[in-house]
Amino acid sequence: MSIAIVGAGAIGGYLGVKLAEAGEDVTFIARSNADAIKSDGMRLIEEDGTEIHSKNVKATRSMQEAGVHEVVLLTVKAHQVGPIAADLKHLIGPDTVVVTMQNGIPWWYFMGGYGGEYAGTRLESADPGGLIADHLDPKHIIGSVVYPATVLTDPGTVKVIEGNRFGLGELDGSKSERVLALSQRLAKAGFRAPVTSDIRAEIWLKLWGNLSFNPISALTHATLEDICRFPDTRAIAAEMMREAEIIANKLGVTFRLGIEKRIAGAEKVGPHKTSMLQDVEAGRPIELEALVGSVIELGRLTGTPTPHIDTVFALMRLLAQSLERAKGRLAIQGA
């Protein structure tokens, strides 16, 4: 199967190495990592320390050069999808499957067979200006929820902290041939890839943790374990989750776990830095709107107060602004 992986970061690299080793035809579309992958392939360090060095992968900066593929794994951050949406057409043919692997509320949430009162609604926080919807037809989309914790230690090298599960689901809830075939391919590569009939509920379960733990970690520079064991931050996370649960319930989503079990699950991950904290420390743009802003927008849409989420979001916006200004000053000094 020809698989294009858009983004050669921590998750994209993890998927790419395992799929290539399982015999799939893998091409990375990458920016900064393309040269490293071209010259020396992609390395993966698994949880037990085992190292896999995959040299039978291709890499390019150009989607047009890559051409049409059977499957496109979209592994860039949520805020990076809009700017590349127009170029995705080079990878997509009539039967291409595009698997969205972003955290947060996806741009397609109210599309692709959604039957609620908000069907067709576009969330500005998930798709600013409608750029993604303008260029990516929901008929190609399979939703995915990414559970592994991984880090990109060097260009072309990924370390797995924990997990190998990628939940999959058609937007209309069907168990189609294409989603089952994709699940089988991922399973062959060593992943757990269960197919759900309610991908939106699965997204909310992951988002429950992301919208709370990620910004709290970015503000405090604390790991998941630290946040969950410190009573005050644990309480704030629980309140943010409670507000989100009310919104999800109004949208017809019921959580299969309680808040305390969800927090306990995060605590078990251990001293792991969230992706948002990693971005803050590396000086990268923060994935804030899809993870937190989208929940606030849904709160307004459903008439649900979100005071704790609002407060943390305001603090994070100021942090993002401060980091951007600091980055600008460094650029001027270096010029």
mmCIF file of C-alpha atoms in Angstrom:
data_model
loop_
_atom_site.group_PDB
_atom_site.id
_atom_site.type_symbol
_atom_site.label_atom_id
_atom_site.label_comp_id
_atom_site.label_asym_id
_atom_site.label_seq_id
_atom_site.Cartn_x
_atom_site.Cartn_y
_atom_site.Cartn_z
ATOM 1 C CA MET A 1 0.000 0.000 0.000
ATOM 2 C CA SER A 2 1.365 3.435 -0.921
ATOM 3 C CA ILE A 3 1.256 5.619 2.168
ATOM 4 C CA ALA A 4 2.177 9.302 2.315
ATOM 5 C CA ILE A 5 2.905 10.654 5.777
ATOM 6 C CA VAL A 6 2.525 14.415 5.940
ATOM 7 C CA GLY A 7 4.830 15.421 8.753
ATOM 8 C CA ALA A 8 7.910 13.516 9.945
ATOM 9 C CA GLY A 9 7.643 14.431 13.594
ATOM 10 C CA ALA A 10 7.190 12.204 16.617
ATOM 11 C CA ILE A 11 3.943 10.532 15.549
ATOM 12 C CA GLY A 12 4.592 10.538 11.812
ATOM 13 C CA GLY A 13 8.020 9.027 12.311
ATOM 14 C CA TYR A 14 6.677 6.329 14.619
ATOM 15 C CA LEU A 15 4.024 5.301 12.105
ATOM 16 C CA GLY A 16 6.355 5.528 9.131
ATOM 17 C CA VAL A 17 9.089 3.290 10.498
ATOM 18 C CA LYS A 18 6.710 0.573 11.672
ATOM 19 C CA LEU A 19 4.681 0.597 8.451
ATOM 20 C CA ALA A 20 7.799 0.521 6.282
ATOM 21 C CA GLU A 21 9.203 -2.397 8.270
ATOM 22 C CA ALA A 22 5.892 -4.202 7.709
ATOM 23 C CA GLY A 23 6.386 -3.895 3.950
ATOM 24 C CA GLU A 24 4.363 -0.790 3.101
ATOM 25 C CA ASP A 25 5.566 1.801 0.574
ATOM 26 C CA VAL A 26 6.137 4.870 2.769
ATOM 27 C CA THR A 27 6.888 8.433 1.671
ATOM 28 C CA PHE A 28 7.415 11.230 4.171
ATOM 29 C CA ILE A 29 6.445 14.763 3.208
ATOM 30 C CA ALA A 30 8.592 16.804 5.547
ATOM 31 C CA ARG A 31 10.208 20.190 5.783
ATOM 32 C CA SER A 32 13.171 20.293 8.148
ATOM 33 C CA ASN A 33 13.584 16.500 8.411
ATOM 34 C CA ALA A 34 13.481 15.608 4.714
ATOM 35 C CA ASP A 35 17.245 15.747 4.119
ATOM 36 C CA ALA A 36 18.049 13.695 7.218
ATOM 37 C CA ILE A 37 15.553 11.000 6.177
ATOM 38 C CA LYS A 38 16.806 10.962 2.587
ATOM 39 C CA SER A 39 20.409 10.457 3.660
ATOM 40 C CA ASP A 40 19.982 8.034 6.541
ATOM 41 C CA GLY A 41 16.365 6.874 6.742
ATOM 42 C CA MET A 42 14.299 7.053 9.937
ATOM 43 C CA ARG A 43 15.207 5.622 13.330
ATOM 44 C CA LEU A 44 12.782 4.457 16.005
ATOM 45 C CA ILE A 45 13.650 3.683 19.613
ATOM 46 C CA GLU A 46 10.879 1.582 21.124
ATOM 47 C CA GLU A 47 9.711 1.488 24.747
ATOM 48 C CA ASP A 48 12.042 -1.392 25.620
ATOM 49 C CA GLY A 49 15.039 0.339 24.035
ATOM 50 C CA THR A 50 14.988 -1.715 20.828
ATOM 51 C CA GLU A 51 16.138 0.397 17.879
ATOM 52 C CA ILE A 52 14.708 0.041 14.386
ATOM 53 C CA HIS A 53 16.529 1.767 11.553
ATOM 54 C CA SER A 54 14.353 1.969 8.457
ATOM 55 C CA LYS A 55 16.235 2.961 5.310
ATOM 56 C CA ASN A 56 13.541 1.855 2.858
ATOM 57 C CA VAL A 57 11.509 5.057 3.205
ATOM 58 C CA LYS A 58 11.332 8.003 0.838
ATOM 59 C CA ALA A 59 11.199 11.679 1.753
ATOM 60 C CA THR A 60 10.416 14.905 -0.063
ATOM 61 C CA ARG A 61 9.433 18.471 0.746
ATOM 62 C CA SER A 62 6.982 18.583 -2.175
ATOM 63 C CA MET A 63 3.526 17.021 -2.217
ATOM 64 C CA GLN A 64 3.426 17.536 -5.965
ATOM 65 C CA GLU A 65 6.637 15.531 -6.320
ATOM 66 C CA ALA A 66 5.236 12.798 -4.063
ATOM 67 C CA GLY A 67 2.073 12.408 -6.166
ATOM 68 C CA VAL A 68 -1.128 10.471 -5.504
ATOM 69 C CA HIS A 69 -1.145 7.817 -2.759
ATOM 70 C CA GLU A 70 -3.659 5.260 -1.551
ATOM 71 C CA VAL A 71 -3.470 6.506 2.024
ATOM 72 C CA VAL A 72 -2.428 9.888 3.414
ATOM 73 C CA LEU A 73 -1.626 10.053 7.124
ATOM 74 C CA LEU A 74 -1.965 13.694 8.149
ATOM 75 C CA THR A 75 0.278 13.887 11.222
ATOM 76 C CA VAL A 76 1.074 17.607 11.434
ATOM 77 C CA LYS A 77 -0.312 19.728 14.297
ATOM 78 C CA ALA A 78 -3.858 21.078 13.988
ATOM 79 C CA HIS A 79 -2.746 24.666 13.344
ATOM 80 C CA GLN A 80 -0.489 23.467 10.505
ATOM 81 C CA VAL A 81 -3.248 21.851 8.419
ATOM 82 C CA GLY A 82 -4.825 25.047 7.071
ATOM 83 C CA PRO A 83 -1.620 26.445 5.511
ATOM 84 C CA ILE A 84 -0.961 23.182 3.611
ATOM 85 C CA ALA A 85 -4.587 22.318 2.748
ATOM 86 C CA ALA A 86 -4.401 23.581 -0.840
ATOM 87 C CA ASP A 87 -1.353 21.399 -1.587
ATOM 88 C CA LEU A 88 -2.947 18.193 -0.313
ATOM 89 C CA LYS A 89 -4.720 17.793 -3.666
ATOM 90 C CA HIS A 90 -1.444 16.521 -5.144
ATOM 91 C CA LEU A 91 -1.600 13.469 -2.854
ATOM 92 C CA ILE A 92 -5.293 12.704 -3.260
ATOM 93 C CA GLY A 93 -6.916 10.654 -6.008
ATOM 94 C CA PRO A 94 -10.581 9.583 -6.294
ATOM 95 C CA ASP A 95 -10.148 6.695 -3.828
ATOM 96 C CA THR A 96 -7.472 8.103 -1.529
ATOM 97 C CA VAL A 97 -8.098 7.830 2.195
ATOM 98 C CA VAL A 98 -6.930 10.773 4.315
ATOM 99 C CA VAL A 99 -6.484 9.938 7.999
ATOM 100 C CA THR A 100 -6.633 13.006 10.255
ATOM 101 C CA MET A 101 -4.383 12.548 13.283
ATOM 102 C CA GLN A 102 -4.645 15.939 14.960
ATOM 103 C CA ASN A 103 -5.460 16.484 18.614
ATOM 104 C CA GLY A 104 -8.524 18.492 19.547
ATOM 105 C CA ILE A 105 -11.862 19.053 17.845
ATOM 106 C CA PRO A 106 -11.323 18.375 14.111
ATOM 107 C CA TRP A 107 -12.433 20.735 11.347
ATOM 108 C CA TRP A 108 -14.856 18.085 10.050
ATOM 109 C CA TYR A 109 -16.650 17.532 13.373
ATOM 110 C CA PHE A 110 -20.099 18.650 12.156
ATOM 111 C CA MET A 111 -19.638 17.204 8.638
ATOM 112 C CA GLY A 112 -19.540 13.770 6.994
ATOM 113 C CA GLY A 113 -22.833 12.363 8.159
ATOM 114 C CA TYR A 114 -23.212 14.296 11.417
ATOM 115 C CA GLY A 115 -26.934 14.234 12.165
ATOM 116 C CA GLY A 116 -27.301 16.724 14.998
ATOM 117 C CA GLU A 117 -28.802 20.202 14.964
ATOM 118 C CA TYR A 118 -25.399 21.729 14.269
ATOM 119 C CA ALA A 119 -24.806 19.712 11.064
ATOM 120 C CA GLY A 120 -22.637 21.681 8.639
ATOM 121 C CA THR A 121 -21.424 24.173 11.262
ATOM 122 C CA ARG A 122 -17.838 25.307 10.763
ATOM 123 C CA LEU A 123 -15.750 26.013 13.846
ATOM 124 C CA GLU A 124 -13.477 28.996 13.346
ATOM 125 C CA SER A 125 -11.082 27.685 15.987
ATOM 126 C CA ALA A 126 -10.666 24.384 14.120
ATOM 127 C CA ASP A 127 -10.641 25.783 10.575
ATOM 128 C CA PRO A 128 -9.827 29.514 10.509
ATOM 129 C CA GLY A 129 -11.330 31.098 7.414
ATOM 130 C CA GLY A 130 -12.581 27.729 6.143
ATOM 131 C CA LEU A 131 -9.275 26.955 4.396
ATOM 132 C CA ILE A 132 -9.366 23.230 5.138
ATOM 133 C CA ALA A 133 -13.017 22.733 4.198
ATOM 134 C CA ASP A 134 -12.397 24.572 0.928
ATOM 135 C CA HIS A 135 -9.729 22.090 -0.156
ATOM 136 C CA LEU A 136 -10.423 18.771 1.568
ATOM 137 C CA ASP A 137 -13.618 16.846 0.864
ATOM 138 C CA PRO A 138 -14.894 14.977 3.970
ATOM 139 C CA LYS A 139 -15.622 11.922 1.789
ATOM 140 C CA HIS A 140 -11.888 11.142 1.827
ATOM 141 C CA ILE A 141 -11.579 11.417 5.604
ATOM 142 C CA ILE A 142 -11.172 8.708 8.201
ATOM 143 C CA GLY A 143 -10.907 10.087 11.714
ATOM 144 C CA SER A 144 -8.222 8.901 14.102
ATOM 145 C CA VAL A 145 -7.428 9.354 17.775
ATOM 146 C CA VAL A 146 -3.716 9.217 18.575
ATOM 147 C CA TYR A 147 -2.831 7.733 21.970
ATOM 148 C CA PRO A 148 0.945 7.066 21.967
ATOM 149 C CA ALA A 149 3.360 9.409 23.704
ATOM 150 C CA THR A 150 6.458 9.907 21.552
ATOM 151 C CA VAL A 151 9.235 12.471 21.132
ATOM 152 C CA LEU A 152 11.428 13.495 18.219
ATOM 153 C CA THR A 153 14.890 13.373 19.779
ATOM 154 C CA ASP A 154 16.782 14.388 16.625
ATOM 155 C CA PRO A 155 15.843 14.966 12.974
ATOM 156 C CA GLY A 156 15.046 11.458 11.759
ATOM 157 C CA THR A 157 14.930 9.834 15.218
ATOM 158 C CA VAL A 158 11.802 9.117 17.278
ATOM 159 C CA LYS A 159 11.615 7.680 20.793
ATOM 160 C CA VAL A 160 8.455 5.954 22.011
ATOM 161 C CA ILE A 161 7.549 6.809 25.587
ATOM 162 C CA GLU A 162 4.351 4.816 25.844
ATOM 163 C CA GLY A 163 1.532 3.358 23.763
ATOM 164 C CA ASN A 164 0.771 1.935 20.316
ATOM 165 C CA ARG A 165 -2.957 2.602 19.879
ATOM 166 C CA PHE A 166 -4.555 4.589 17.059
ATOM 167 C CA GLY A 167 -8.365 4.575 17.154
ATOM 168 C CA LEU A 168 -10.044 4.752 13.724
ATOM 169 C CA GLY A 169 -13.544 5.632 12.574
ATOM 170 C CA GLU A 170 -15.552 6.688 9.554
ATOM 171 C CA LEU A 171 -17.295 10.035 9.994
ATOM 172 C CA ASP A 172 -20.689 8.399 9.409
ATOM 173 C CA GLY A 173 -19.983 5.582 11.883
ATOM 174 C CA SER A 174 -19.957 2.809 9.272
ATOM 175 C CA LYS A 175 -17.576 -0.170 9.366
ATOM 176 C CA SER A 176 -16.513 0.319 5.761
ATOM 177 C CA GLU A 177 -14.120 -1.902 3.817
ATOM 178 C CA ARG A 178 -11.557 0.895 3.661
ATOM 179 C CA VAL A 179 -11.445 1.569 7.402
ATOM 180 C CA LEU A 180 -11.244 -2.158 8.167
ATOM 181 C CA ALA A 181 -8.439 -2.566 5.603
ATOM 182 C CA LEU A 182 -6.528 0.338 7.153
ATOM 183 C CA SER A 183 -6.987 -1.159 10.610
ATOM 184 C CA GLN A 184 -5.537 -4.445 9.363
ATOM 185 C CA ARG A 185 -2.504 -2.700 7.837
ATOM 186 C CA LEU A 186 -1.776 -0.879 11.080
ATOM 187 C CA ALA A 187 -2.236 -4.089 13.070
ATOM 188 C CA LYS A 188 0.207 -5.868 10.768
ATOM 189 C CA ALA A 189 2.729 -3.129 11.585
ATOM 190 C CA GLY A 190 2.320 -3.789 15.307
ATOM 191 C CA PHE A 191 -0.212 -1.140 16.265
ATOM 192 C CA ARG A 192 -3.544 -1.490 17.994
ATOM 193 C CA ALA A 193 -6.039 0.090 15.600
ATOM 194 C CA PRO A 194 -9.608 -0.596 16.752
ATOM 195 C CA VAL A 195 -12.441 0.677 14.553
ATOM 196 C CA THR A 196 -15.153 2.579 16.410
ATOM 197 C CA SER A 197 -18.659 3.413 15.261
ATOM 198 C CA ASP A 198 -18.479 6.740 17.163
ATOM 199 C CA ILE A 199 -15.184 8.448 16.413
ATOM 200 C CA ARG A 200 -16.451 11.732 17.861
ATOM 201 C CA ALA A 201 -16.928 10.177 21.304
ATOM 202 C CA GLU A 202 -13.386 8.759 21.073
ATOM 203 C CA ILE A 203 -12.072 12.218 20.155
ATOM 204 C CA TRP A 204 -13.744 13.734 23.216
ATOM 205 C CA LEU A 205 -12.204 11.131 25.519
ATOM 206 C CA LYS A 206 -8.709 12.047 24.318
ATOM 207 C CA LEU A 207 -9.521 15.755 24.231
ATOM 208 C CA TRP A 208 -10.702 15.573 27.839
ATOM 209 C CA GLY A 209 -7.089 15.183 28.873
ATOM 210 C CA ASN A 210 -5.521 17.372 26.191
ATOM 211 C CA LEU A 211 -7.609 20.450 26.965
ATOM 212 C CA SER A 212 -6.602 20.320 30.637
ATOM 213 C CA PHE A 213 -3.215 18.628 31.036
ATOM 214 C CA ASN A 214 -1.562 20.231 28.011
ATOM 215 C CA PRO A 215 -2.063 23.908 28.931
ATOM 216 C CA ILE A 216 -1.497 23.282 32.649
ATOM 217 C CA SER A 217 1.794 21.563 31.826
ATOM 218 C CA ALA A 218 2.818 24.379 29.492
ATOM 219 C CA LEU A 219 2.117 26.974 32.179
ATOM 220 C CA THR A 220 3.806 25.075 35.013
ATOM 221 C CA HIS A 221 6.472 23.086 33.124
ATOM 222 C CA ALA A 222 5.214 20.024 34.982
ATOM 223 C CA THR A 223 4.861 16.445 33.721
ATOM 224 C CA LEU A 224 1.601 14.501 33.611
ATOM 225 C CA GLU A 225 2.569 12.688 36.783
ATOM 226 C CA ASP A 226 3.300 15.947 38.601
ATOM 227 C CA ILE A 227 0.026 17.583 37.547
ATOM 228 C CA CYS A 228 -2.042 14.602 38.656
ATOM 229 C CA ARG A 229 -0.292 14.236 42.011
ATOM 230 C CA PHE A 230 -0.385 17.916 42.985
ATOM 231 C CA PRO A 231 -3.837 18.466 44.535
ATOM 232 C CA ASP A 232 -4.424 21.995 43.200
ATOM 233 C CA THR A 233 -3.592 21.269 39.556
ATOM 234 C CA ARG A 234 -5.439 17.960 39.739
ATOM 235 C CA ALA A 235 -8.525 19.876 40.930
ATOM 236 C CA ILE A 236 -8.225 22.473 38.139
ATOM 237 C CA ALA A 237 -7.915 19.721 35.525
ATOM 238 C CA ALA A 238 -11.014 18.025 36.942
ATOM 239 C CA GLU A 239 -13.051 21.257 36.770
ATOM 240 C CA MET A 240 -11.991 21.845 33.155
ATOM 241 C CA MET A 241 -13.016 18.283 32.323
ATOM 242 C CA ARG A 242 -16.364 18.758 34.053
ATOM 243 C CA GLU A 243 -17.155 21.807 31.919
ATOM 244 C CA ALA A 244 -16.138 19.961 28.755
ATOM 245 C CA GLU A 245 -18.268 16.963 29.707
ATOM 246 C CA ILE A 246 -21.381 19.125 29.903
ATOM 247 C CA ILE A 247 -20.694 20.448 26.379
ATOM 248 C CA ALA A 248 -20.067 16.955 25.013
ATOM 249 C CA ASN A 249 -23.281 15.663 26.614
ATOM 250 C CA LYS A 250 -25.245 18.445 24.910
ATOM 251 C CA LEU A 251 -23.745 17.269 21.603
ATOM 252 C CA GLY A 252 -24.919 13.716 22.262
ATOM 253 C CA VAL A 253 -21.603 12.314 23.481
ATOM 254 C CA THR A 254 -21.402 10.154 26.601
ATOM 255 C CA PHE A 255 -18.046 9.369 28.199
ATOM 256 C CA ARG A 256 -17.361 5.727 28.978
ATOM 257 C CA LEU A 257 -14.975 6.721 31.780
ATOM 258 C CA GLY A 258 -15.399 9.022 34.753
ATOM 259 C CA ILE A 259 -13.185 12.041 35.372
ATOM 260 C CA GLU A 260 -11.163 10.378 38.133
ATOM 261 C CA LYS A 261 -10.425 7.342 35.970
ATOM 262 C CA ARG A 262 -9.327 9.608 33.109
ATOM 263 C CA ILE A 263 -6.969 11.488 35.427
ATOM 264 C CA ALA A 264 -5.649 8.222 36.861
ATOM 265 C CA GLY A 265 -4.903 7.025 33.339
ATOM 266 C CA ALA A 266 -2.846 10.158 32.657
ATOM 267 C CA GLU A 267 -0.986 9.741 35.929
ATOM 268 C CA LYS A 268 0.041 6.220 34.924
ATOM 269 C CA VAL A 269 1.875 7.614 31.876
ATOM 270 C CA GLY A 270 4.411 8.930 34.382
ATOM 271 C CA PRO A 271 6.897 11.810 34.066
ATOM 272 C CA HIS A 272 6.011 12.592 30.453
ATOM 273 C CA LYS A 273 6.054 16.111 29.058
ATOM 274 C CA THR A 274 2.920 16.895 27.054
ATOM 275 C CA SER A 275 3.259 17.920 23.415
ATOM 276 C CA MET A 276 2.300 21.494 24.342
ATOM 277 C CA LEU A 277 5.081 21.725 26.911
ATOM 278 C CA GLN A 278 7.519 20.271 24.387
ATOM 279 C CA ASP A 279 6.456 22.976 21.920
ATOM 280 C CA VAL A 280 6.918 25.730 24.527
ATOM 281 C CA GLU A 281 10.395 24.495 25.415
ATOM 282 C CA ALA A 282 11.374 24.192 21.752
ATOM 283 C CA GLY A 283 9.977 27.624 20.856
ATOM 284 C CA ARG A 284 7.429 26.187 18.430
ATOM 285 C CA PRO A 285 3.907 27.571 17.866
ATOM 286 C CA ILE A 286 1.448 26.255 20.449
ATOM 287 C CA GLU A 287 -1.450 24.002 19.425
ATOM 288 C CA LEU A 288 -3.930 26.044 21.448
ATOM 289 C CA GLU A 289 -7.039 26.748 19.390
ATOM 290 C CA ALA A 290 -7.881 23.138 18.471
ATOM 291 C CA LEU A 291 -7.273 21.857 21.990
ATOM 292 C CA VAL A 292 -8.799 24.610 24.099
ATOM 293 C CA GLY A 293 -10.275 27.368 21.923
ATOM 294 C CA SER A 294 -12.509 24.882 20.106
ATOM 295 C CA VAL A 295 -14.055 23.702 23.378
ATOM 296 C CA ILE A 296 -14.780 27.306 24.358
ATOM 297 C CA GLU A 297 -16.358 27.887 20.932
ATOM 298 C CA LEU A 298 -18.513 24.793 21.411
ATOM 299 C CA GLY A 299 -19.427 26.084 24.852
ATOM 300 C CA ARG A 300 -20.710 29.313 23.316
ATOM 301 C CA LEU A 301 -22.530 27.342 20.612
ATOM 302 C CA THR A 302 -24.328 25.175 23.180
ATOM 303 C CA GLY A 303 -24.839 27.893 25.797
ATOM 304 C CA THR A 304 -22.479 26.274 28.298
ATOM 305 C CA PRO A 305 -20.359 28.356 30.727
ATOM 306 C CA THR A 306 -16.658 27.423 30.765
ATOM 307 C CA PRO A 307 -15.060 29.624 33.477
ATOM 308 C CA HIS A 308 -12.108 27.341 34.310
ATOM 309 C CA ILE A 309 -11.322 26.622 30.659
ATOM 310 C CA ASP A 310 -11.634 30.338 29.852
ATOM 311 C CA THR A 311 -9.131 31.270 32.576
ATOM 312 C CA VAL A 312 -6.502 28.737 31.531
ATOM 313 C CA PHE A 313 -7.022 29.670 27.865
ATOM 314 C CA ALA A 314 -6.422 33.373 28.647
ATOM 315 C CA LEU A 315 -3.193 32.546 30.485
ATOM 316 C CA MET A 316 -2.034 30.370 27.604
ATOM 317 C CA ARG A 317 -2.796 33.040 25.013
ATOM 318 C CA LEU A 318 -0.639 35.491 26.967
ATOM 319 C CA LEU A 319 2.141 32.915 27.228
ATOM 320 C CA ALA A 320 1.956 32.270 23.471
ATOM 321 C CA GLN A 321 2.102 36.014 22.815
ATOM 322 C CA SER A 322 5.076 36.459 25.153
ATOM 323 C CA LEU A 323 6.958 33.590 23.511
ATOM 324 C CA GLU A 324 6.286 35.023 20.062
ATOM 325 C CA ARG A 325 7.584 38.439 21.108
ATOM 326 C CA ALA A 326 10.698 36.893 22.636
ATOM 327 C CA LYS A 327 11.278 34.941 19.438
ATOM 328 C CA GLY A 328 10.923 38.155 17.419
ATOM 329 C CA ARG A 329 13.453 39.972 19.596
ATOM 330 C CA LEU A 330 15.951 37.138 19.205
ATOM 331 C CA ALA A 331 15.473 37.224 15.432
ATOM 332 C CA ILE A 332 16.154 40.971 15.360
ATOM 333 C CA GLN A 333 19.250 40.612 17.538
ATOM 334 C CA GLY A 334 20.554 37.831 15.296
ATOM 335 C CA ALA A 335 19.948 39.774 12.084
#
